[in-house]
């Protein structure tokens, strides 16, 4: 049962335009959310995060929005650059029942392609 | 500062053989995690060490998998005997302290192929 869902396997945008990557979650105990970026043959690299007490966090060209009532978050990249082309993973953590409170639950990822 | 390093980067073994993956976390990081990504699927949690102690091993698939972190430094993940479904990319990650808002740093992964 997937608790973090990224329903778009891929997204293609033009350089300079906005990229919007979406993520939905089902576990209401999640209270911290992260986006990781992954290039081929490399490990995931942390990009940006948001706590459930906020609805927006911005870092340069990257902004994450959180809608708790809808259990939905999105990553906005503006303007998009060709170097942003990578797989983007949404991840969540929180005081889930049992086990480590700090393990990450990932979505399947979205492949973003930014065309020059 | 060196990041998380994993060895080997690739491993191809036959079904029934044994493979040992190694992870060197960032120096000083008490928390070490193992994750696995089977092709096309999500990255899944396997287990979590705090120093040398297993905090959570709820994601370990079965008893063919054994993880150790002697001395609280590097960690090994042994698969014995390997099965075809064990193929995937195994990631190790580390973080400096236990806090919700601390991101984990990932290694480049070990791609395991069982044939």
PDB file of C-alpha atoms in Angstrom:
ATOM      1  CA  UNK A   1       0.000   0.000   0.000  1.00  0.00           C
ATOM      2  CA  UNK A   2       1.690   3.161  -1.232  1.00  0.00           C
ATOM      3  CA  UNK A   3       1.533   5.942   1.310  1.00  0.00           C
ATOM      4  CA  UNK A   4       3.265   8.528  -0.877  1.00  0.00           C
ATOM      5  CA  UNK A   5       2.127   8.797  -4.466  1.00  0.00           C
ATOM      6  CA  UNK A   6       3.585  10.625  -7.421  1.00  0.00           C
ATOM      7  CA  UNK A   7       1.081   9.962 -10.154  1.00  0.00           C
ATOM      8  CA  UNK A   8       3.025  11.532 -13.016  1.00  0.00           C
ATOM      9  CA  UNK A   9       5.947   9.309 -14.062  1.00  0.00           C
ATOM     10  CA  UNK A  10       7.302  12.055 -16.290  1.00  0.00           C
ATOM     11  CA  UNK A  11       7.001  15.751 -17.079  1.00  0.00           C
ATOM     12  CA  UNK A  12       8.482  17.763 -19.930  1.00  0.00           C
ATOM     13  CA  UNK A  13       8.767  21.570 -19.884  1.00  0.00           C
ATOM     14  CA  UNK A  14      10.527  24.273 -21.853  1.00  0.00           C
ATOM     15  CA  UNK A  15      13.499  26.112 -20.426  1.00  0.00           C
ATOM     16  CA  UNK A  16      12.429  29.256 -18.610  1.00  0.00           C
ATOM     17  CA  UNK A  17       8.919  28.008 -17.878  1.00  0.00           C
ATOM     18  CA  UNK A  18       7.547  26.709 -14.594  1.00  0.00           C
ATOM     19  CA  UNK A  19       7.784  23.031 -13.622  1.00  0.00           C
ATOM     20  CA  UNK A  20       5.167  21.750 -11.181  1.00  0.00           C
ATOM     21  CA  UNK A  21       5.650  18.333  -9.639  1.00  0.00           C
ATOM     22  CA  UNK A  22       2.886  16.858  -7.542  1.00  0.00           C
ATOM     23  CA  UNK A  23       2.752  14.454  -4.638  1.00  0.00           C
ATOM     24  CA  UNK A  24      -0.088  13.004  -2.572  1.00  0.00           C
ATOM     25  CA  UNK A  25       0.090  11.148   0.704  1.00  0.00           C
ATOM     26  CA  UNK A  26      -2.356   9.046   2.656  1.00  0.00           C
ATOM     27  CA  UNK A  27      -0.864   8.764   6.146  1.00  0.00           C
ATOM     28  CA  UNK A  28      -2.096  11.629   8.314  1.00  0.00           C
ATOM     29  CA  UNK A  29       0.750  11.005  10.767  1.00  0.00           C
ATOM     30  CA  UNK A  30       3.293  12.348   8.300  1.00  0.00           C
ATOM     31  CA  UNK A  31       4.347  15.810   9.409  1.00  0.00           C
ATOM     32  CA  UNK A  32       7.558  16.538   7.524  1.00  0.00           C
ATOM     33  CA  UNK A  33       7.999  16.378   3.780  1.00  0.00           C
ATOM     34  CA  UNK A  34      11.074  16.467   1.579  1.00  0.00           C
ATOM     35  CA  UNK A  35      11.943  16.589  -2.080  1.00  0.00           C
ATOM     36  CA  UNK A  36      15.001  14.803  -3.367  1.00  0.00           C
ATOM     37  CA  UNK A  37      16.541  15.117  -6.804  1.00  0.00           C
ATOM     38  CA  UNK A  38      18.339  12.220  -8.449  1.00  0.00           C
ATOM     39  CA  UNK A  39      20.627  12.140 -11.471  1.00  0.00           C
ATOM     40  CA  UNK A  40      21.419   8.800 -13.187  1.00  0.00           C
ATOM     41  CA  UNK A  41      23.981   6.670 -11.348  1.00  0.00           C
ATOM     42  CA  UNK A  42      23.937   8.999  -8.361  1.00  0.00           C
ATOM     43  CA  UNK A  43      22.159   8.894  -5.034  1.00  0.00           C
ATOM     44  CA  UNK A  44      19.223  11.160  -4.185  1.00  0.00           C
ATOM     45  CA  UNK A  45      20.230  14.692  -3.189  1.00  0.00           C
ATOM     46  CA  UNK A  46      18.158  16.735  -0.767  1.00  0.00           C
ATOM     47  CA  UNK A  47      16.472  19.700  -2.408  1.00  0.00           C
ATOM     48  CA  UNK A  48      13.918  21.318  -0.127  1.00  0.00           C
ATOM     49  CA  UNK A  49      11.620  20.399   2.753  1.00  0.00           C
ATOM     50  CA  UNK A  50       8.536  21.615   4.559  1.00  0.00           C
ATOM     51  CA  UNK A  51       7.100  21.051   7.988  1.00  0.00           C
ATOM     52  CA  UNK A  52       3.389  20.437   8.399  1.00  0.00           C
ATOM     53  CA  UNK A  53       3.049  23.649  10.396  1.00  0.00           C
ATOM     54  CA  UNK A  54       3.790  25.611   7.241  1.00  0.00           C
ATOM     55  CA  UNK A  55       2.060  25.783   3.893  1.00  0.00           C
ATOM     56  CA  UNK A  56       4.934  27.158   1.853  1.00  0.00           C
ATOM     57  CA  UNK A  57       8.711  27.070   1.841  1.00  0.00           C
ATOM     58  CA  UNK A  58      10.862  28.829  -0.708  1.00  0.00           C
ATOM     59  CA  UNK A  59      14.529  28.450  -1.584  1.00  0.00           C
ATOM     60  CA  UNK A  60      15.681  30.324  -4.653  1.00  0.00           C
ATOM     61  CA  UNK A  61      13.996  28.896  -7.730  1.00  0.00           C
ATOM     62  CA  UNK A  62      12.360  26.118  -5.708  1.00  0.00           C
ATOM     63  CA  UNK A  63       9.128  26.435  -3.738  1.00  0.00           C
ATOM     64  CA  UNK A  64       7.225  23.668  -2.005  1.00  0.00           C
ATOM     65  CA  UNK A  65       3.545  24.076  -1.191  1.00  0.00           C
ATOM     66  CA  UNK A  66       1.692  21.915   1.322  1.00  0.00           C
ATOM     67  CA  UNK A  67      -2.082  21.470   1.495  1.00  0.00           C
ATOM     68  CA  UNK A  68      -2.679  19.402   4.606  1.00  0.00           C
ATOM     69  CA  UNK A  69      -6.424  19.117   4.214  1.00  0.00           C
ATOM     70  CA  UNK A  70      -5.958  17.645   0.752  1.00  0.00           C
ATOM     71  CA  UNK A  71      -2.851  15.669   1.780  1.00  0.00           C
ATOM     72  CA  UNK A  72      -1.103  17.150  -1.215  1.00  0.00           C
ATOM     73  CA  UNK A  73       2.188  18.858  -1.832  1.00  0.00           C
ATOM     74  CA  UNK A  74       3.805  20.293  -4.904  1.00  0.00           C
ATOM     75  CA  UNK A  75       7.239  21.448  -5.956  1.00  0.00           C
ATOM     76  CA  UNK A  76       7.475  24.489  -8.199  1.00  0.00           C
ATOM     77  CA  UNK A  77      10.651  25.227 -10.113  1.00  0.00           C
ATOM     78  CA  UNK A  78      10.784  28.598 -11.801  1.00  0.00           C
ATOM     79  CA  UNK A  79      12.428  29.326 -14.102  1.00  0.00           C
ATOM     80  CA  UNK A  80      13.244  25.768 -15.151  1.00  0.00           C
ATOM     81  CA  UNK A  81      16.735  25.094 -16.484  1.00  0.00           C
ATOM     82  CA  UNK A  82      18.099  22.150 -18.508  1.00  0.00           C
ATOM     83  CA  UNK A  83      20.282  21.204 -15.525  1.00  0.00           C
ATOM     84  CA  UNK A  84      17.102  20.591 -13.544  1.00  0.00           C
ATOM     85  CA  UNK A  85      16.430  17.508 -15.669  1.00  0.00           C
ATOM     86  CA  UNK A  86      16.427  14.627 -13.190  1.00  0.00           C
ATOM     87  CA  UNK A  87      14.108  12.308 -11.272  1.00  0.00           C
ATOM     88  CA  UNK A  88      12.375  14.074  -8.395  1.00  0.00           C
ATOM     89  CA  UNK A  89      11.287  12.042  -5.386  1.00  0.00           C
ATOM     90  CA  UNK A  90       8.754  13.178  -2.851  1.00  0.00           C
ATOM     91  CA  UNK A  91       9.346  11.765   0.648  1.00  0.00           C
ATOM     92  CA  UNK A  92       7.573  11.971   3.981  1.00  0.00           C
ATOM     93  CA  UNK A  93       8.350  11.194   7.574  1.00  0.00           C
ATOM     94  CA  UNK A  94       6.621  11.471  10.905  1.00  0.00           C
ATOM     95  CA  UNK A  95       5.465   9.713  14.023  1.00  0.00           C
ATOM     96  CA  UNK A  96       4.027   6.754  12.186  1.00  0.00           C
ATOM     97  CA  UNK A  97       3.017   3.734  14.196  1.00  0.00           C
ATOM     98  CA  UNK A  98       5.916   1.507  15.132  1.00  0.00           C
ATOM     99  CA  UNK A  99       9.510   1.656  14.046  1.00  0.00           C
ATOM    100  CA  UNK A 100      11.702   4.640  13.423  1.00  0.00           C
ATOM    101  CA  UNK A 101      10.112   8.061  13.413  1.00  0.00           C
ATOM    102  CA  UNK A 102      12.791   9.256  11.064  1.00  0.00           C
ATOM    103  CA  UNK A 103      12.671   6.837   8.190  1.00  0.00           C
ATOM    104  CA  UNK A 104      11.631   8.295   4.862  1.00  0.00           C
ATOM    105  CA  UNK A 105       8.696   6.990   2.849  1.00  0.00           C
ATOM    106  CA  UNK A 106       9.231   7.775  -0.821  1.00  0.00           C
ATOM    107  CA  UNK A 107       7.058   8.094  -3.886  1.00  0.00           C
ATOM    108  CA  UNK A 108       8.035   6.441  -7.164  1.00  0.00           C
ATOM    109  CA  UNK A 109       9.512   9.605  -8.582  1.00  0.00           C
ATOM    110  CA  UNK A 110       8.794  11.903 -11.524  1.00  0.00           C
ATOM    111  CA  UNK A 111      11.268  12.265 -14.380  1.00  0.00           C
ATOM    112  CA  UNK A 112      11.529  15.945 -15.262  1.00  0.00           C
ATOM    113  CA  UNK A 113      12.946  16.885 -18.639  1.00  0.00           C
ATOM    114  CA  UNK A 114      13.660  20.551 -19.292  1.00  0.00           C
ATOM    115  CA  UNK A 115      14.102  21.217 -22.993  1.00  0.00           C
ATOM    116  CA  UNK A 116      16.430  24.024 -24.151  1.00  0.00           C
TER     117      UNK A 116
ATOM    118  CA  UNK B   1      34.280  16.605   3.602  1.00  0.00           C
ATOM    119  CA  UNK B   2      33.664  13.171   2.116  1.00  0.00           C
ATOM    120  CA  UNK B   3      30.071  12.207   1.497  1.00  0.00           C
ATOM    121  CA  UNK B   4      28.435   8.830   2.015  1.00  0.00           C
ATOM    122  CA  UNK B   5      30.365   6.227   0.061  1.00  0.00           C
ATOM    123  CA  UNK B   6      29.181   2.805  -0.984  1.00  0.00           C
ATOM    124  CA  UNK B   7      31.102  -0.169  -2.323  1.00  0.00           C
ATOM    125  CA  UNK B   8      30.859  -1.792  -4.775  1.00  0.00           C
ATOM    126  CA  UNK B   9      29.016   0.426  -7.227  1.00  0.00           C
ATOM    127  CA  UNK B  10      27.860  -2.619  -9.177  1.00  0.00           C
ATOM    128  CA  UNK B  11      27.625  -6.309  -8.376  1.00  0.00           C
ATOM    129  CA  UNK B  12      26.429  -9.162 -10.553  1.00  0.00           C
ATOM    130  CA  UNK B  13      26.039 -12.494  -8.799  1.00  0.00           C
ATOM    131  CA  UNK B  14      24.339 -15.789  -9.414  1.00  0.00           C
ATOM    132  CA  UNK B  15      21.265 -16.877  -7.541  1.00  0.00           C
ATOM    133  CA  UNK B  16      22.284 -18.650  -4.363  1.00  0.00           C
ATOM    134  CA  UNK B  17      25.538 -16.771  -3.925  1.00  0.00           C
ATOM    135  CA  UNK B  18      26.387 -14.333  -1.143  1.00  0.00           C
ATOM    136  CA  UNK B  19      27.019 -10.627  -1.558  1.00  0.00           C
ATOM    137  CA  UNK B  20      28.127  -8.044   0.976  1.00  0.00           C
ATOM    138  CA  UNK B  21      27.514  -4.362   0.427  1.00  0.00           C
ATOM    139  CA  UNK B  22      29.423  -1.739   2.370  1.00  0.00           C
ATOM    140  CA  UNK B  23      28.513   1.797   3.397  1.00  0.00           C
ATOM    141  CA  UNK B  24      30.761   4.437   4.916  1.00  0.00           C
ATOM    142  CA  UNK B  25      28.622   7.246   6.326  1.00  0.00           C
ATOM    143  CA  UNK B  26      29.691  10.841   6.722  1.00  0.00           C
ATOM    144  CA  UNK B  27      32.102  11.040   9.648  1.00  0.00           C
ATOM    145  CA  UNK B  28      30.315  11.832  12.889  1.00  0.00           C
ATOM    146  CA  UNK B  29      26.877  10.826  11.657  1.00  0.00           C
ATOM    147  CA  UNK B  30      25.272   8.558  14.241  1.00  0.00           C
ATOM    148  CA  UNK B  31      22.293   7.649  12.068  1.00  0.00           C
ATOM    149  CA  UNK B  32      22.717   5.257   9.175  1.00  0.00           C
ATOM    150  CA  UNK B  33      19.917   3.998   6.952  1.00  0.00           C
ATOM    151  CA  UNK B  34      19.666   1.371   4.232  1.00  0.00           C
ATOM    152  CA  UNK B  35      17.112   1.752   1.447  1.00  0.00           C
ATOM    153  CA  UNK B  36      16.425  -0.233  -1.715  1.00  0.00           C
ATOM    154  CA  UNK B  37      14.896   0.686  -5.049  1.00  0.00           C
ATOM    155  CA  UNK B  38      13.616  -2.102  -7.231  1.00  0.00           C
ATOM    156  CA  UNK B  39      13.469  -0.971 -10.861  1.00  0.00           C
ATOM    157  CA  UNK B  40      10.619   1.437 -11.545  1.00  0.00           C
ATOM    158  CA  UNK B  41       9.360   1.401  -8.010  1.00  0.00           C
ATOM    159  CA  UNK B  42       9.729   3.628  -4.986  1.00  0.00           C
ATOM    160  CA  UNK B  43      12.788   3.772  -2.756  1.00  0.00           C
ATOM    161  CA  UNK B  44      11.925   1.592   0.236  1.00  0.00           C
ATOM    162  CA  UNK B  45      13.280   1.725   3.767  1.00  0.00           C
ATOM    163  CA  UNK B  46      15.145  -1.346   4.974  1.00  0.00           C
ATOM    164  CA  UNK B  47      16.613  -0.443   8.346  1.00  0.00           C
ATOM    165  CA  UNK B  48      17.999   2.264  10.599  1.00  0.00           C
ATOM    166  CA  UNK B  49      21.048   2.209  12.879  1.00  0.00           C
ATOM    167  CA  UNK B  50      21.746   4.653  15.661  1.00  0.00           C
ATOM    168  CA  UNK B  51      25.455   4.216  16.220  1.00  0.00           C
ATOM    169  CA  UNK B  52      25.888   0.436  16.397  1.00  0.00           C
ATOM    170  CA  UNK B  53      22.321  -0.343  17.489  1.00  0.00           C
ATOM    171  CA  UNK B  54      19.485  -1.302  15.183  1.00  0.00           C
ATOM    172  CA  UNK B  55      16.743   1.258  15.802  1.00  0.00           C
ATOM    173  CA  UNK B  56      14.318  -0.150  13.269  1.00  0.00           C
ATOM    174  CA  UNK B  57      14.664  -3.118  10.931  1.00  0.00           C
ATOM    175  CA  UNK B  58      11.008  -3.340   9.966  1.00  0.00           C
ATOM    176  CA  UNK B  59      11.792  -2.973   6.271  1.00  0.00           C
ATOM    177  CA  UNK B  60      14.154  -5.934   5.991  1.00  0.00           C
ATOM    178  CA  UNK B  61      12.532  -8.340   3.512  1.00  0.00           C
ATOM    179  CA  UNK B  62      13.464 -11.612   5.239  1.00  0.00           C
ATOM    180  CA  UNK B  63      16.173 -13.381   7.170  1.00  0.00           C
ATOM    181  CA  UNK B  64      18.398 -13.694   4.116  1.00  0.00           C
ATOM    182  CA  UNK B  65      19.375 -10.078   4.774  1.00  0.00           C
ATOM    183  CA  UNK B  66      21.772  -9.243   7.594  1.00  0.00           C
ATOM    184  CA  UNK B  67      22.971  -5.744   8.412  1.00  0.00           C
ATOM    185  CA  UNK B  68      25.729  -4.864  10.834  1.00  0.00           C
ATOM    186  CA  UNK B  69      27.406  -1.711  12.033  1.00  0.00           C
ATOM    187  CA  UNK B  70      30.205  -2.786  14.320  1.00  0.00           C
ATOM    188  CA  UNK B  71      31.747   0.100  16.240  1.00  0.00           C
ATOM    189  CA  UNK B  72      29.136   2.494  14.970  1.00  0.00           C
ATOM    190  CA  UNK B  73      31.125   3.510  11.903  1.00  0.00           C
ATOM    191  CA  UNK B  74      30.723   1.741   8.573  1.00  0.00           C
ATOM    192  CA  UNK B  75      27.915  -0.709   7.888  1.00  0.00           C
ATOM    193  CA  UNK B  76      27.582  -3.867   5.852  1.00  0.00           C
ATOM    194  CA  UNK B  77      24.501  -5.446   4.338  1.00  0.00           C
ATOM    195  CA  UNK B  78      24.847  -9.128   3.493  1.00  0.00           C
ATOM    196  CA  UNK B  79      22.443 -11.042   1.312  1.00  0.00           C
ATOM    197  CA  UNK B  80      22.765 -14.809   1.692  1.00  0.00           C
ATOM    198  CA  UNK B  81      21.650 -16.648  -0.365  1.00  0.00           C
ATOM    199  CA  UNK B  82      20.697 -14.109  -3.018  1.00  0.00           C
ATOM    200  CA  UNK B  83      17.466 -14.533  -4.976  1.00  0.00           C
ATOM    201  CA  UNK B  84      16.405 -12.977  -8.282  1.00  0.00           C
ATOM    202  CA  UNK B  85      13.973 -10.597  -6.568  1.00  0.00           C
ATOM    203  CA  UNK B  86      16.829  -9.083  -4.555  1.00  0.00           C
ATOM    204  CA  UNK B  87      18.004  -7.236  -7.663  1.00  0.00           C
ATOM    205  CA  UNK B  88      17.834  -3.475  -7.343  1.00  0.00           C
ATOM    206  CA  UNK B  89      19.785  -0.448  -6.217  1.00  0.00           C
ATOM    207  CA  UNK B  90      20.717  -0.386  -2.552  1.00  0.00           C
ATOM    208  CA  UNK B  91      21.190   3.075  -1.072  1.00  0.00           C
ATOM    209  CA  UNK B  92      22.800   3.997   2.190  1.00  0.00           C
ATOM    210  CA  UNK B  93      22.116   7.318   3.879  1.00  0.00           C
ATOM    211  CA  UNK B  94      23.336   9.032   7.030  1.00  0.00           C
ATOM    212  CA  UNK B  95      22.292  11.969   9.173  1.00  0.00           C
ATOM    213  CA  UNK B  96      23.992  13.672  12.100  1.00  0.00           C
ATOM    214  CA  UNK B  97      21.285  13.540  14.739  1.00  0.00           C
ATOM    215  CA  UNK B  98      17.753  12.420  15.307  1.00  0.00           C
ATOM    216  CA  UNK B  99      15.480  15.275  14.391  1.00  0.00           C
ATOM    217  CA  UNK B 100      12.521  15.380  12.126  1.00  0.00           C
ATOM    218  CA  UNK B 101      13.860  18.298  10.127  1.00  0.00           C
ATOM    219  CA  UNK B 102      17.242  16.832   9.361  1.00  0.00           C
ATOM    220  CA  UNK B 103      17.693  15.597   5.872  1.00  0.00           C
ATOM    221  CA  UNK B 104      19.566  12.391   5.200  1.00  0.00           C
ATOM    222  CA  UNK B 105      22.573  12.365   2.864  1.00  0.00           C
ATOM    223  CA  UNK B 106      22.601   9.506   0.389  1.00  0.00           C
ATOM    224  CA  UNK B 107      25.410   7.528  -1.176  1.00  0.00           C
ATOM    225  CA  UNK B 108      25.540   6.797  -4.886  1.00  0.00           C
ATOM    226  CA  UNK B 109      24.067   3.340  -4.385  1.00  0.00           C
ATOM    227  CA  UNK B 110      25.097  -0.220  -5.189  1.00  0.00           C
ATOM    228  CA  UNK B 111      23.367  -1.768  -8.181  1.00  0.00           C
ATOM    229  CA  UNK B 112      22.869  -5.454  -7.434  1.00  0.00           C
ATOM    230  CA  UNK B 113      21.912  -7.828 -10.212  1.00  0.00           C
ATOM    231  CA  UNK B 114      21.107 -11.431  -9.351  1.00  0.00           C
ATOM    232  CA  UNK B 115      21.085 -13.736 -12.367  1.00  0.00           C
TER     233      UNK B 115
END
